[in-house]
Short mmCIF file of C-alpha atoms in Angstrom, two decimals:
data_model
loop_
_atom_site.label_atom_id
_atom_site.label_comp_id
_atom_site.label_asym_id
_atom_site.label_seq_id
_atom_site.Cartn_x
_atom_site.Cartn_y
_atom_site.Cartn_z
CA ALA X 1289 0.00 0.00 0.00
CA GLN X 1290 1.16 3.49 -0.75
CA THR X 1291 1.96 5.60 2.29
CA VAL X 1292 3.42 9.03 2.97
CA THR X 1293 5.28 9.74 6.20
CA GLN X 1294 6.25 13.09 7.65
CA SER X 1295 8.21 12.30 10.77
CA GLN X 1296 8.56 15.86 12.06
CA PRO X 1297 5.32 17.12 13.62
CA GLU X 1298 6.87 20.52 14.25
CA MET X 1299 9.94 22.46 13.18
CA SER X 1300 11.31 25.89 14.01
CA VAL X 1301 13.61 28.12 12.00
CA GLN X 1302 15.09 31.52 12.57
CA GLU X 1303 14.08 34.19 10.09
CA ALA X 1304 16.48 34.31 7.11
CA GLU X 1305 17.82 30.84 7.90
CA THR X 1306 17.30 27.60 5.97
CA VAL X 1307 15.12 24.70 7.06
CA THR X 1308 14.47 21.25 5.59
CA LEU X 1309 11.24 19.34 6.03
CA SER X 1310 11.34 15.58 5.58
CA CYS X 1311 8.98 13.31 3.71
CA THR X 1312 9.27 9.64 2.84
CA TYR X 1313 6.86 7.53 0.89
CA ASP X 1314 6.31 3.96 -0.06
CA THR X 1315 5.28 2.82 -3.51
CA SER X 1316 6.02 0.11 -6.00
CA GLU X 1317 5.32 2.41 -8.93
CA SER X 1318 8.07 3.90 -11.04
CA ASP X 1319 6.30 6.94 -12.44
CA TYR X 1320 4.38 9.23 -10.11
CA TYR X 1321 4.09 12.79 -8.86
CA LEU X 1322 5.02 14.28 -5.52
CA PHE X 1323 3.87 17.59 -4.08
CA TRP X 1324 4.36 19.93 -1.20
CA TYR X 1325 1.40 22.01 -0.08
CA LYS X 1326 1.44 24.85 2.41
CA GLN X 1327 -1.49 25.55 4.73
CA PRO X 1328 -1.22 28.88 6.55
CA PRO X 1329 -3.57 29.86 9.39
CA SER X 1330 -6.13 30.92 6.77
CA ARG X 1331 -6.52 27.19 6.06
CA GLN X 1332 -6.06 27.66 2.31
CA MET X 1333 -4.11 24.78 0.75
CA ILE X 1334 -1.46 26.30 -1.47
CA LEU X 1335 0.70 24.35 -3.87
CA VAL X 1336 4.36 25.01 -3.14
CA ILE X 1337 6.17 22.70 -5.51
CA ARG X 1338 5.75 19.51 -7.51
CA GLN X 1339 8.15 16.85 -8.73
CA GLU X 1340 7.70 14.28 -11.48
CA ALA X 1341 9.40 11.03 -10.54
CA TYR X 1342 10.81 10.52 -14.03
CA LYS X 1343 12.77 13.77 -13.78
CA GLN X 1344 16.15 13.47 -12.15
CA GLN X 1345 16.50 17.20 -11.69
CA ASN X 1346 15.18 18.51 -8.39
CA ALA X 1347 12.34 20.99 -8.70
CA THR X 1348 12.83 24.57 -7.50
CA GLU X 1349 10.46 27.47 -7.02
CA ASN X 1350 12.21 30.63 -5.86
CA ARG X 1351 13.22 30.01 -2.23
CA PHE X 1352 11.71 26.51 -2.22
CA SER X 1353 13.53 23.47 -3.52
CA VAL X 1354 13.29 19.73 -3.08
CA ASN X 1355 15.80 16.97 -2.60
CA PHE X 1356 14.25 14.04 -4.43
CA GLN X 1357 15.95 10.71 -3.78
CA LYS X 1358 13.97 8.18 -5.77
CA ALA X 1359 15.83 5.09 -4.64
CA ALA X 1360 15.48 6.10 -1.02
CA LYS X 1361 11.87 7.20 -1.58
CA SER X 1362 12.62 10.50 0.04
CA PHE X 1363 11.24 13.92 -0.91
CA SER X 1364 12.40 16.70 1.40
CA LEU X 1365 11.54 20.39 1.09
CA LYS X 1366 14.18 23.04 1.65
CA ILE X 1367 13.12 26.59 2.41
CA SER X 1368 15.90 29.13 2.06
CA ASP X 1369 15.94 32.62 3.55
CA SER X 1370 12.91 31.79 5.69
CA GLN X 1371 10.34 34.53 6.09
CA LEU X 1372 7.65 35.07 8.69
CA GLY X 1373 5.06 34.36 6.01
CA ASP X 1374 6.43 30.85 5.61
CA ALA X 1375 4.96 29.86 8.96
CA ALA X 1376 2.35 27.22 8.17
CA MET X 1377 1.54 23.53 8.09
CA TYR X 1378 3.32 21.79 5.25
CA PHE X 1379 1.89 18.65 3.71
CA CYS X 1380 3.70 16.22 1.48
CA ALA X 1381 1.51 14.37 -1.02
CA TYR X 1382 1.93 11.49 -3.44
CA ARG X 1383 -0.30 11.14 -6.46
CA ILE X 1384 -1.30 7.66 -7.50
CA PRO X 1385 -0.02 7.55 -11.08
CA SER X 1386 -2.89 5.84 -12.78
CA GLY X 1387 -6.47 4.81 -12.38
CA THR X 1388 -7.75 6.89 -9.52
CA TYR X 1389 -5.21 9.75 -9.59
CA LYS X 1390 -5.91 10.19 -5.91
CA TYR X 1391 -3.52 11.91 -3.56
CA ILE X 1392 -2.13 10.37 -0.41
CA PHE X 1393 -1.21 13.05 2.11
CA GLY X 1394 1.24 12.95 4.97
CA THR X 1395 0.19 14.12 8.41
CA GLY X 1396 1.90 17.48 8.05
CA THR X 1397 4.75 19.42 9.64
CA ARG X 1398 4.05 22.66 11.45
CA LEU X 1399 6.75 25.20 10.68
CA LYS X 1400 7.36 28.09 13.05
CA VAL X 1401 9.48 31.01 11.93
CA LEU X 1402 11.16 32.93 14.72
CA ALA X 1403 11.86 36.64 14.34
CA ASP K 42 -8.60 32.41 -13.52
CA ALA K 43 -10.51 32.76 -10.26
CA GLY K 44 -9.39 29.40 -8.94
CA VAL K 45 -11.65 26.95 -7.15
CA ILE K 46 -14.56 28.71 -5.49
CA GLN K 47 -16.32 27.37 -2.43
CA SER K 48 -19.34 28.67 -0.58
CA PRO K 49 -20.15 29.36 2.11
CA ARG K 50 -16.77 30.05 3.74
CA HIS K 51 -18.21 29.52 7.19
CA GLU K 52 -21.30 27.68 8.28
CA VAL K 53 -22.72 27.32 11.76
CA THR K 54 -25.74 25.11 12.16
CA GLU K 55 -27.55 23.08 14.72
CA MET K 56 -27.53 19.34 14.98
CA GLY K 57 -30.13 17.74 12.77
CA GLN K 58 -30.14 20.49 10.16
CA GLU K 59 -29.30 19.97 6.52
CA VAL K 60 -26.04 21.49 5.31
CA THR K 61 -25.11 22.08 1.67
CA LEU K 62 -21.61 22.99 0.64
CA ARG K 63 -20.92 24.26 -2.86
CA CYS K 64 -17.96 24.17 -5.18
CA LYS K 65 -17.10 25.64 -8.56
CA PRO K 66 -13.99 24.01 -10.05
CA ILE K 67 -11.49 25.68 -12.30
CA SER K 68 -12.89 25.90 -15.79
CA GLY K 69 -11.73 23.02 -17.97
CA HIS K 70 -10.70 20.77 -15.10
CA ASP K 71 -12.13 17.28 -15.41
CA TYR K 72 -11.51 15.98 -11.89
CA LEU K 73 -13.17 17.26 -8.74
CA PHE K 74 -12.35 16.12 -5.21
CA TRP K 75 -14.06 16.68 -1.87
CA TYR K 76 -11.93 16.47 1.28
CA ARG K 77 -12.57 16.82 4.97
CA GLN K 78 -9.92 18.02 7.39
CA THR K 79 -10.01 17.51 11.15
CA MET K 80 -7.35 17.60 13.82
CA MET K 81 -7.91 13.96 14.65
CA ARG K 82 -8.00 12.48 11.14
CA GLY K 83 -6.11 14.99 9.03
CA LEU K 84 -7.09 15.31 5.37
CA GLU K 85 -9.52 12.69 4.21
CA LEU K 86 -10.72 12.21 0.66
CA LEU K 87 -14.49 11.84 0.72
CA ILE K 88 -15.38 11.45 -2.94
CA TYR K 89 -14.15 12.43 -6.34
CA PHE K 90 -15.67 12.94 -9.77
CA ASN K 91 -14.33 12.57 -13.28
CA ASN K 92 -16.25 14.36 -16.02
CA ASN K 93 -19.13 14.88 -13.57
CA VAL K 94 -19.39 11.16 -12.75
CA PRO K 95 -18.67 9.96 -9.19
CA ILE K 96 -15.76 7.55 -9.38
CA ASP K 97 -14.93 6.68 -5.81
CA ASP K 98 -17.11 7.51 -2.81
CA SER K 99 -15.50 5.05 -0.44
CA GLY K 100 -14.41 7.91 1.80
CA MET K 101 -17.92 9.16 2.45
CA PRO K 102 -18.40 8.45 6.14
CA GLU K 103 -22.03 7.38 6.08
CA ASP K 104 -25.35 7.72 4.33
CA ARG K 105 -25.89 11.15 5.79
CA PHE K 106 -23.35 12.45 3.30
CA SER K 107 -24.11 12.80 -0.39
CA ALA K 108 -22.43 14.60 -3.26
CA LYS K 109 -23.53 15.58 -6.73
CA MET K 110 -22.01 17.17 -9.77
CA PRO K 111 -24.84 18.14 -12.12
CA ASN K 112 -22.50 19.85 -14.57
CA ALA K 113 -18.84 20.59 -15.16
CA SER K 114 -18.90 23.84 -13.22
CA PHE K 115 -20.78 22.96 -10.05
CA SER K 116 -20.74 20.37 -7.28
CA THR K 117 -22.45 20.05 -3.92
CA LEU K 118 -21.73 18.12 -0.78
CA LYS K 119 -24.76 17.64 1.42
CA ILE K 120 -25.01 16.46 5.00
CA GLN K 121 -28.46 15.49 6.22
CA PRO K 122 -28.94 15.37 9.15
CA SER K 123 -25.80 17.05 10.44
CA GLU K 124 -24.12 16.00 13.69
CA PRO K 125 -21.52 17.74 15.90
CA ARG K 126 -18.85 15.25 14.77
CA ASP K 127 -19.24 16.57 11.23
CA SER K 128 -17.59 19.81 12.33
CA ALA K 129 -14.52 20.22 10.15
CA VAL K 130 -13.08 22.15 7.25
CA TYR K 131 -14.32 20.84 3.93
CA PHE K 132 -12.19 21.40 0.86
CA CYS K 133 -12.99 21.10 -2.77
CA ALA K 134 -10.14 20.63 -5.25
CA SER K 135 -9.99 20.25 -9.00
CA SER K 136 -7.40 19.04 -11.44
CA LEU K 137 -6.76 18.46 -15.08
CA LYS K 138 -5.82 14.85 -15.63
CA ALA K 139 -2.92 15.62 -17.88
CA LEU K 140 -1.28 17.90 -15.34
CA GLY K 141 -2.19 16.02 -12.21
CA THR K 142 -1.89 18.91 -9.78
CA GLN K 143 -4.88 19.46 -7.54
CA TYR K 144 -5.85 23.05 -6.87
CA PHE K 145 -7.75 23.61 -3.68
CA GLY K 146 -10.52 26.01 -2.85
CA PRO K 147 -10.40 28.10 0.31
CA GLY K 148 -12.47 25.59 2.25
CA THR K 149 -15.72 25.76 4.18
CA ARG K 150 -15.41 25.77 7.94
CA LEU K 151 -18.43 23.91 9.30
CA LEU K 152 -19.49 23.98 12.92
CA VAL K 153 -22.40 21.84 14.00
CA LEU K 154 -23.69 22.72 17.46
#
């Protein structure tokens, strides 16, 4: 069965510093998608970044980048130059590659940014 | 594009009342998903549609919950009768199969007293 694990319930980072959020997943598929979503206090689910498993290059979006290790089934999110507005819950998600196209979400990591 | 639109944003009702949540997906998207988020259970997929047809409703908690998608631009999630344990944030999301990314609406925060 496909699972997504976020082992860090909460993380803290000093403003302007870098933080890495961990995510591991389990699948027997070879082609799939992975995502990071941000949920600020407003509760809106905001897409941060996505990664296609067939791409070896790690995805980047401005201050956000991923370290995708396919063999290790690891998909960590790095936030550089952390800002107060980055404080939120972060969810890792795996998309089932065929048939249902459903997402499997991790339990989330709460990120606190300290001024 | 306006993104996924949900209404109402907040709903407070009394136990036993009918609740209807509404969603307008992004134009052109062919998949629509309904989720429920609670502290205890996290994000749960309730049901999803493809081209207006319900594909998988195995996440719907019980018969009190029903969902419809009468056309490509509108879906409803109905709870009848509502119970306090239904209190949660309900999200609607849509996606285009080819792209795979789900875009979420702002959610409806439901409180059943």
